[in-house]
Amino acid sequence: MLYLTIMSMEINLNCDLGEKSKHHSNEHDPELLEIVNSANIACGFHAGDLETMNMVIQISKNNGVSIGAHPSFNDPENFGRKRMNLSSSEIRKLIIDQYEILQNIAVKNNEVVSHIKPHGALNNMACEDIELSNTLANAIKEIDKDLIYLVPTGSKMEEAAKKLNMKVACEIFADRNYEDDGNLVSRKNSNALITDPEEAKKHVLKMVQNQALNCHSGKQIPCKIDSVCIHGDNVSSLATANSIRNNLKANGLRLKPLNAMEKFI
């Protein structure tokens, strides 16, 4: 019975893209957009610019990849990875402004922003803080109640979004290890990243099939998994992305853009 359930299951691959900056190259974006199903596009506040946004949208459109905004703190110096304490009104404005920047470019390409996924420190802080999570969820619902909200599974963000009956897509990270509390291992630690494509594909398939996080200790935490995030800034990103995609398909999973998944139609 479990096998039949897995064989009929939909899954999404998403990737953070358009992050051209002094911290990160976007040279692999075109190749990644041939592999993933949904693109989280930097809106210029932590990385990217109007040119990169337009490029990612055009390539996404050609490849049938759904597009989403990837809003962050306005902190390009630290790639949006430095924690900042802002008021609820400032957070709301951050989200709306970045969505509108990307949506305006999307409209010019006859496309639409169909999901939002916060970036970096903003995302990490909201995973732990229900008040911040409520602020983000309310801002996104205010923009458009039909926007899909892409959040880390088991987080305060998921909790806040579900209270508002939003369209919630829960994600896991293909190339990151998890602590026993379900949080990501800090990037400061040597075991934070999974760089071996073979290890990453097994890591992802096990989580998707079991609908549970694989913790570094071996512990399993049951959770909902709709999407797998593949980071584009690692040396082995392309090989990892290809390996994961091929392995999921070989095991009968149906890969879909977020806005084409049955649960969101």
C-alpha positions as a Markdown table, in Angstrom:
| # | Residue | x | y | z |
|---|---|---|---|---|
| 1 | Met | 0.0 | 0.0 | 0.0 |
| 2 | Leu | 2.9 | 2.4 | 0.8 |
| 3 | Tyr | 4.4 | 1.6 | -2.6 |
| 4 | Leu | 1.2 | 2.6 | -4.4 |
| 5 | Thr | 1.0 | 5.8 | -2.4 |
| 6 | Ile | 4.5 | 6.7 | -3.3 |
| 7 | Met | 4.0 | 5.8 | -7.0 |
| 8 | Ser | 1.1 | 8.3 | -7.2 |
| 9 | Met | 2.8 | 11.0 | -5.3 |
| 10 | Glu | 3.6 | 14.5 | -6.7 |
| 11 | Ile | 6.8 | 16.3 | -5.6 |
| 12 | Asn | 8.3 | 19.7 | -6.5 |
| 13 | Leu | 12.0 | 20.7 | -6.9 |
| 14 | Asn | 12.7 | 24.3 | -6.2 |
| 15 | Cys | 15.8 | 26.4 | -6.3 |
| 16 | Asp | 16.9 | 29.9 | -5.2 |
| 17 | Leu | 18.0 | 31.7 | -8.4 |
| 18 | Gly | 18.9 | 35.1 | -9.8 |
| 19 | Glu | 21.3 | 35.6 | -6.8 |
| 20 | Lys | 24.0 | 37.4 | -8.7 |
| 21 | Ser | 26.2 | 39.3 | -6.3 |
| 22 | Lys | 29.7 | 39.6 | -4.9 |
| 23 | His | 28.9 | 36.6 | -2.8 |
| 24 | His | 27.4 | 34.3 | -5.4 |
| 25 | Ser | 27.6 | 33.6 | -9.2 |
| 26 | Asn | 24.4 | 33.0 | -11.2 |
| 27 | Glu | 26.3 | 31.2 | -14.0 |
| 28 | His | 24.5 | 27.9 | -13.4 |
| 29 | Asp | 21.0 | 29.4 | -13.4 |
| 30 | Pro | 20.2 | 28.4 | -17.0 |
| 31 | Glu | 21.2 | 24.7 | -16.4 |
| 32 | Leu | 19.4 | 24.6 | -13.1 |
| 33 | Leu | 16.3 | 25.8 | -14.7 |
| 34 | Glu | 16.3 | 22.8 | -17.0 |
| 35 | Ile | 16.2 | 20.6 | -13.9 |
| 36 | Val | 14.0 | 22.2 | -11.2 |
| 37 | Asn | 10.2 | 22.9 | -11.4 |
| 38 | Ser | 10.0 | 26.2 | -9.5 |
| 39 | Ala | 12.3 | 29.2 | -9.2 |
| 40 | Asn | 12.6 | 31.4 | -6.1 |
| 41 | Ile | 13.9 | 34.6 | -7.6 |
| 42 | Ala | 16.0 | 37.1 | -5.7 |
| 43 | Cys | 14.3 | 40.5 | -5.8 |
| 44 | Gly | 17.4 | 42.8 | -5.5 |
| 45 | Phe | 17.4 | 43.2 | -1.7 |
| 46 | His | 20.0 | 40.5 | -0.9 |
| 47 | Ala | 21.1 | 39.8 | -4.4 |
| 48 | Gly | 20.1 | 40.1 | -8.1 |
| 49 | Asp | 18.9 | 43.0 | -10.1 |
| 50 | Leu | 16.3 | 43.8 | -12.8 |
| 51 | Glu | 18.4 | 42.2 | -15.5 |
| 52 | Thr | 18.8 | 38.9 | -13.6 |
| 53 | Met | 15.1 | 38.8 | -12.6 |
| 54 | Asn | 14.1 | 39.3 | -16.2 |
| 55 | Met | 16.5 | 36.6 | -17.4 |
| 56 | Val | 15.4 | 34.0 | -14.8 |
| 57 | Ile | 11.7 | 34.7 | -15.6 |
| 58 | Gln | 12.3 | 34.3 | -19.4 |
| 59 | Ile | 14.2 | 31.0 | -19.0 |
| 60 | Ser | 11.6 | 29.8 | -16.5 |
| 61 | Lys | 8.8 | 30.5 | -18.9 |
| 62 | Asn | 10.6 | 28.6 | -21.7 |
| 63 | Asn | 11.1 | 25.6 | -19.4 |
| 64 | Gly | 7.7 | 25.5 | -17.8 |
| 65 | Val | 9.1 | 26.5 | -14.4 |
| 66 | Ser | 6.8 | 28.3 | -12.0 |
| 67 | Ile | 8.2 | 31.6 | -10.5 |
| 68 | Gly | 8.2 | 32.9 | -7.0 |
| 69 | Ala | 9.5 | 35.8 | -5.1 |
| 70 | His | 12.5 | 35.2 | -2.7 |
| 71 | Pro | 12.3 | 38.3 | -0.4 |
| 72 | Ser | 14.9 | 39.0 | 2.2 |
| 73 | Phe | 16.2 | 41.7 | 4.5 |
| 74 | Asn | 17.6 | 44.7 | 2.6 |
| 75 | Asp | 21.2 | 43.6 | 3.2 |
| 76 | Pro | 23.2 | 42.9 | 0.1 |
| 77 | Glu | 26.4 | 43.3 | 2.1 |
| 78 | Asn | 25.7 | 40.1 | 4.0 |
| 79 | Phe | 23.6 | 38.3 | 1.3 |
| 80 | Gly | 20.6 | 38.6 | 3.6 |
| 81 | Arg | 22.1 | 36.2 | 6.1 |
| 82 | Lys | 22.5 | 38.7 | 9.0 |
| 83 | Arg | 19.7 | 38.8 | 11.5 |
| 84 | Met | 17.8 | 42.1 | 11.8 |
| 85 | Asn | 15.1 | 43.3 | 14.2 |
| 86 | Leu | 12.5 | 45.2 | 12.3 |
| 87 | Ser | 8.9 | 46.2 | 13.2 |
| 88 | Ser | 5.9 | 44.3 | 11.8 |
| 89 | Ser | 5.2 | 47.2 | 9.5 |
| 90 | Glu | 8.7 | 47.2 | 8.2 |
| 91 | Ile | 8.6 | 43.4 | 7.5 |
| 92 | Arg | 5.2 | 43.8 | 5.8 |
| 93 | Lys | 6.7 | 46.5 | 3.5 |
| 94 | Leu | 9.8 | 44.4 | 2.7 |
| 95 | Ile | 7.6 | 41.5 | 1.5 |
| 96 | Ile | 5.1 | 43.6 | -0.5 |
| 97 | Asp | 7.8 | 45.8 | -2.1 |
| 98 | Gln | 9.9 | 42.8 | -3.3 |
| 99 | Tyr | 6.8 | 40.9 | -4.6 |
| 100 | Glu | 5.8 | 43.9 | -6.6 |
| 101 | Ile | 9.3 | 44.4 | -8.1 |
| 102 | Leu | 9.2 | 40.8 | -9.4 |
| 103 | Gln | 5.6 | 40.8 | -10.3 |
| 104 | Asn | 6.0 | 43.9 | -12.5 |
| 105 | Ile | 8.7 | 42.2 | -14.5 |
| 106 | Ala | 6.7 | 39.0 | -14.7 |
| 107 | Val | 3.7 | 40.8 | -16.1 |
| 108 | Lys | 5.9 | 42.3 | -18.9 |
| 109 | Asn | 6.8 | 38.7 | -19.8 |
| 110 | Asn | 3.1 | 37.6 | -19.6 |
| 111 | Glu | 3.9 | 35.6 | -16.5 |
| 112 | Val | 2.8 | 35.7 | -12.9 |
| 113 | Val | 4.5 | 35.3 | -9.5 |
| 114 | Ser | 2.7 | 32.3 | -8.0 |
| 115 | His | 4.6 | 31.6 | -4.8 |
| 116 | Ile | 6.7 | 33.3 | -2.1 |
| 117 | Lys | 9.6 | 31.9 | -0.2 |
| 118 | Pro | 11.5 | 34.1 | 2.3 |
| 119 | His | 15.3 | 34.1 | 2.2 |
| 120 | Gly | 18.2 | 33.7 | 4.6 |
| 121 | Ala | 18.0 | 35.2 | 8.1 |
| 122 | Leu | 14.4 | 36.4 | 7.6 |
| 123 | Asn | 13.4 | 32.8 | 6.9 |
| 124 | Asn | 15.5 | 31.4 | 9.8 |
| 125 | Met | 14.2 | 33.8 | 12.3 |
| 126 | Ala | 10.6 | 33.2 | 11.2 |
| 127 | Cys | 11.1 | 29.4 | 11.6 |
| 128 | Glu | 11.6 | 30.0 | 15.3 |
| 129 | Asp | 9.4 | 33.1 | 16.0 |
| 130 | Ile | 5.6 | 32.7 | 15.8 |
| 131 | Glu | 5.1 | 36.5 | 15.9 |
| 132 | Leu | 7.3 | 37.1 | 12.9 |
| 133 | Ser | 5.8 | 34.1 | 11.2 |
| 134 | Asn | 2.3 | 35.6 | 11.7 |
| 135 | Thr | 3.5 | 39.0 | 10.2 |
| 136 | Leu | 4.9 | 37.2 | 7.1 |
| 137 | Ala | 1.8 | 35.1 | 6.6 |
| 138 | Asn | -0.5 | 38.0 | 6.9 |
| 139 | Ala | 1.5 | 40.1 | 4.5 |
| 140 | Ile | 1.5 | 37.4 | 1.9 |
| 141 | Lys | -2.2 | 36.7 | 2.3 |
| 142 | Glu | -2.8 | 40.4 | 2.0 |
| 143 | Ile | -1.0 | 40.5 | -1.4 |
| 144 | Asp | -3.0 | 37.6 | -2.8 |
| 145 | Lys | -4.8 | 34.8 | -0.9 |
| 146 | Asp | -4.0 | 32.4 | -3.8 |
| 147 | Leu | -0.3 | 32.8 | -3.5 |
| 148 | Ile | 1.5 | 29.6 | -2.5 |
| 149 | Tyr | 3.6 | 30.0 | 0.6 |
| 150 | Leu | 6.8 | 27.9 | 0.4 |
| 151 | Val | 8.0 | 27.2 | 4.0 |
| 152 | Pro | 10.3 | 24.8 | 5.8 |
| 153 | Thr | 8.4 | 21.8 | 7.0 |
| 154 | Gly | 7.6 | 21.7 | 10.7 |
| 155 | Ser | 8.4 | 25.4 | 11.2 |
| 156 | Lys | 6.5 | 28.2 | 12.9 |
| 157 | Met | 6.0 | 29.5 | 9.4 |
| 158 | Glu | 4.0 | 26.4 | 8.5 |
| 159 | Glu | 2.0 | 26.8 | 11.7 |
| 160 | Ala | 1.2 | 30.5 | 11.1 |
| 161 | Ala | 0.2 | 29.9 | 7.4 |
| 162 | Lys | -2.1 | 27.0 | 8.2 |
| 163 | Lys | -4.0 | 29.1 | 10.8 |
| 164 | Leu | -4.8 | 31.5 | 7.9 |
| 165 | Asn | -5.8 | 28.6 | 5.6 |
| 166 | Met | -3.2 | 29.6 | 3.1 |
| 167 | Lys | -1.9 | 27.5 | 0.3 |
| 168 | Val | 1.1 | 26.0 | 2.1 |
| 169 | Ala | 3.9 | 24.0 | 0.4 |
| 170 | Cys | 6.3 | 22.4 | 2.9 |
| 171 | Glu | 9.9 | 22.0 | 1.8 |
| 172 | Ile | 13.0 | 20.0 | 2.8 |
| 173 | Phe | 16.6 | 20.8 | 1.9 |
| 174 | Ala | 18.4 | 18.4 | -0.3 |
| 175 | Asp | 21.9 | 19.4 | 0.6 |
| 176 | Arg | 21.6 | 20.2 | 4.3 |
| 177 | Asn | 21.8 | 18.1 | 7.4 |
| 178 | Tyr | 19.2 | 18.4 | 10.2 |
| 179 | Glu | 19.5 | 18.6 | 14.0 |
| 180 | Asp | 17.3 | 16.5 | 16.3 |
| 181 | Asp | 15.0 | 19.4 | 16.8 |
| 182 | Gly | 14.3 | 19.6 | 13.1 |
| 183 | Asn | 16.4 | 22.8 | 12.5 |
| 184 | Leu | 19.1 | 22.9 | 9.9 |
| 185 | Val | 22.7 | 22.2 | 11.1 |
| 186 | Ser | 24.3 | 25.6 | 11.3 |
| 187 | Arg | 26.5 | 26.6 | 8.3 |
| 188 | Lys | 29.2 | 27.3 | 10.8 |
| 189 | Asn | 29.5 | 23.5 | 11.4 |
| 190 | Ser | 31.6 | 21.3 | 9.1 |
| 191 | Asn | 28.7 | 18.8 | 8.7 |
| 192 | Ala | 26.1 | 21.4 | 7.6 |
| 193 | Leu | 26.2 | 20.7 | 3.9 |
| 194 | Ile | 25.8 | 17.5 | 1.9 |
| 195 | Thr | 28.1 | 17.9 | -1.1 |
| 196 | Asp | 28.1 | 14.3 | -2.5 |
| 197 | Pro | 25.4 | 13.9 | -5.1 |
| 198 | Glu | 25.0 | 10.2 | -4.3 |
| 199 | Glu | 24.5 | 10.9 | -0.6 |
| 200 | Ala | 22.1 | 13.8 | -1.4 |
| 201 | Lys | 19.8 | 11.7 | -3.6 |
| 202 | Lys | 19.5 | 8.9 | -1.0 |
| 203 | His | 18.9 | 11.6 | 1.7 |
| 204 | Val | 16.1 | 13.1 | -0.3 |
| 205 | Leu | 14.4 | 9.9 | -1.5 |
| 206 | Lys | 14.3 | 8.5 | 2.1 |
| 207 | Met | 12.7 | 11.7 | 3.4 |
| 208 | Val | 10.1 | 11.9 | 0.6 |
| 209 | Gln | 9.2 | 8.3 | 0.8 |
| 210 | Asn | 8.9 | 8.3 | 4.6 |
| 211 | Gln | 7.5 | 11.8 | 4.9 |
| 212 | Ala | 10.0 | 12.4 | 7.6 |
| 213 | Leu | 13.2 | 14.4 | 8.2 |
| 214 | Asn | 16.5 | 12.5 | 8.4 |
| 215 | Cys | 18.4 | 14.0 | 11.3 |
| 216 | His | 22.2 | 13.8 | 11.4 |
| 217 | Ser | 21.9 | 11.5 | 14.4 |
| 218 | Gly | 19.7 | 9.0 | 12.6 |
| 219 | Lys | 16.5 | 10.2 | 14.3 |
| 220 | Gln | 13.4 | 10.5 | 12.0 |
| 221 | Ile | 10.9 | 13.3 | 12.5 |
| 222 | Pro | 7.5 | 12.8 | 10.7 |
| 223 | Cys | 6.5 | 15.8 | 8.6 |
| 224 | Lys | 4.7 | 16.9 | 5.4 |
| 225 | Ile | 6.9 | 17.2 | 2.3 |
| 226 | Asp | 5.7 | 18.9 | -0.9 |
| 227 | Ser | 8.9 | 20.3 | -2.2 |
| 228 | Val | 12.7 | 19.7 | -2.2 |
| 229 | Cys | 15.0 | 22.8 | -2.2 |
| 230 | Ile | 18.3 | 22.5 | -4.1 |
| 231 | His | 20.7 | 25.3 | -3.5 |
| 232 | Gly | 22.5 | 26.6 | -6.6 |
| 233 | Asp | 25.6 | 27.9 | -4.8 |
| 234 | Asn | 27.5 | 24.8 | -4.0 |
| 235 | Val | 30.3 | 23.3 | -6.2 |
| 236 | Ser | 28.3 | 20.2 | -6.8 |
| 237 | Ser | 24.9 | 21.9 | -7.3 |
| 238 | Leu | 24.3 | 20.8 | -10.9 |
| 239 | Ala | 25.3 | 17.2 | -10.3 |
| 240 | Thr | 23.3 | 17.0 | -7.1 |
| 241 | Ala | 20.2 | 18.5 | -8.8 |
| 242 | Asn | 20.4 | 16.1 | -11.7 |
| 243 | Ser | 21.0 | 13.1 | -9.4 |
| 244 | Ile | 18.0 | 13.9 | -7.2 |
| 245 | Arg | 15.7 | 14.6 | -10.1 |
| 246 | Asn | 16.6 | 11.4 | -11.9 |
| 247 | Asn | 16.3 | 9.3 | -8.7 |
| 248 | Leu | 12.9 | 10.7 | -7.8 |
| 249 | Lys | 11.6 | 10.0 | -11.3 |
| 250 | Ala | 13.1 | 6.5 | -11.3 |
| 251 | Asn | 11.2 | 5.8 | -8.1 |
| 252 | Gly | 7.9 | 6.8 | -9.6 |
| 253 | Leu | 7.4 | 10.3 | -8.2 |
| 254 | Arg | 5.8 | 12.9 | -10.5 |
| 255 | Leu | 7.7 | 16.2 | -10.6 |
| 256 | Lys | 5.5 | 19.3 | -10.9 |
| 257 | Pro | 5.7 | 23.1 | -10.7 |
| 258 | Leu | 4.2 | 24.3 | -7.5 |
| 259 | Asn | 1.2 | 25.9 | -9.2 |
| 260 | Ala | 0.5 | 22.7 | -11.1 |
| 261 | Met | 0.3 | 20.4 | -8.1 |
| 262 | Glu | -3.1 | 19.0 | -7.6 |
| 263 | Lys | -3.4 | 20.3 | -4.0 |
| 264 | Phe | -3.0 | 23.9 | -5.3 |
| 265 | Ile | -5.3 | 23.8 | -8.3 |
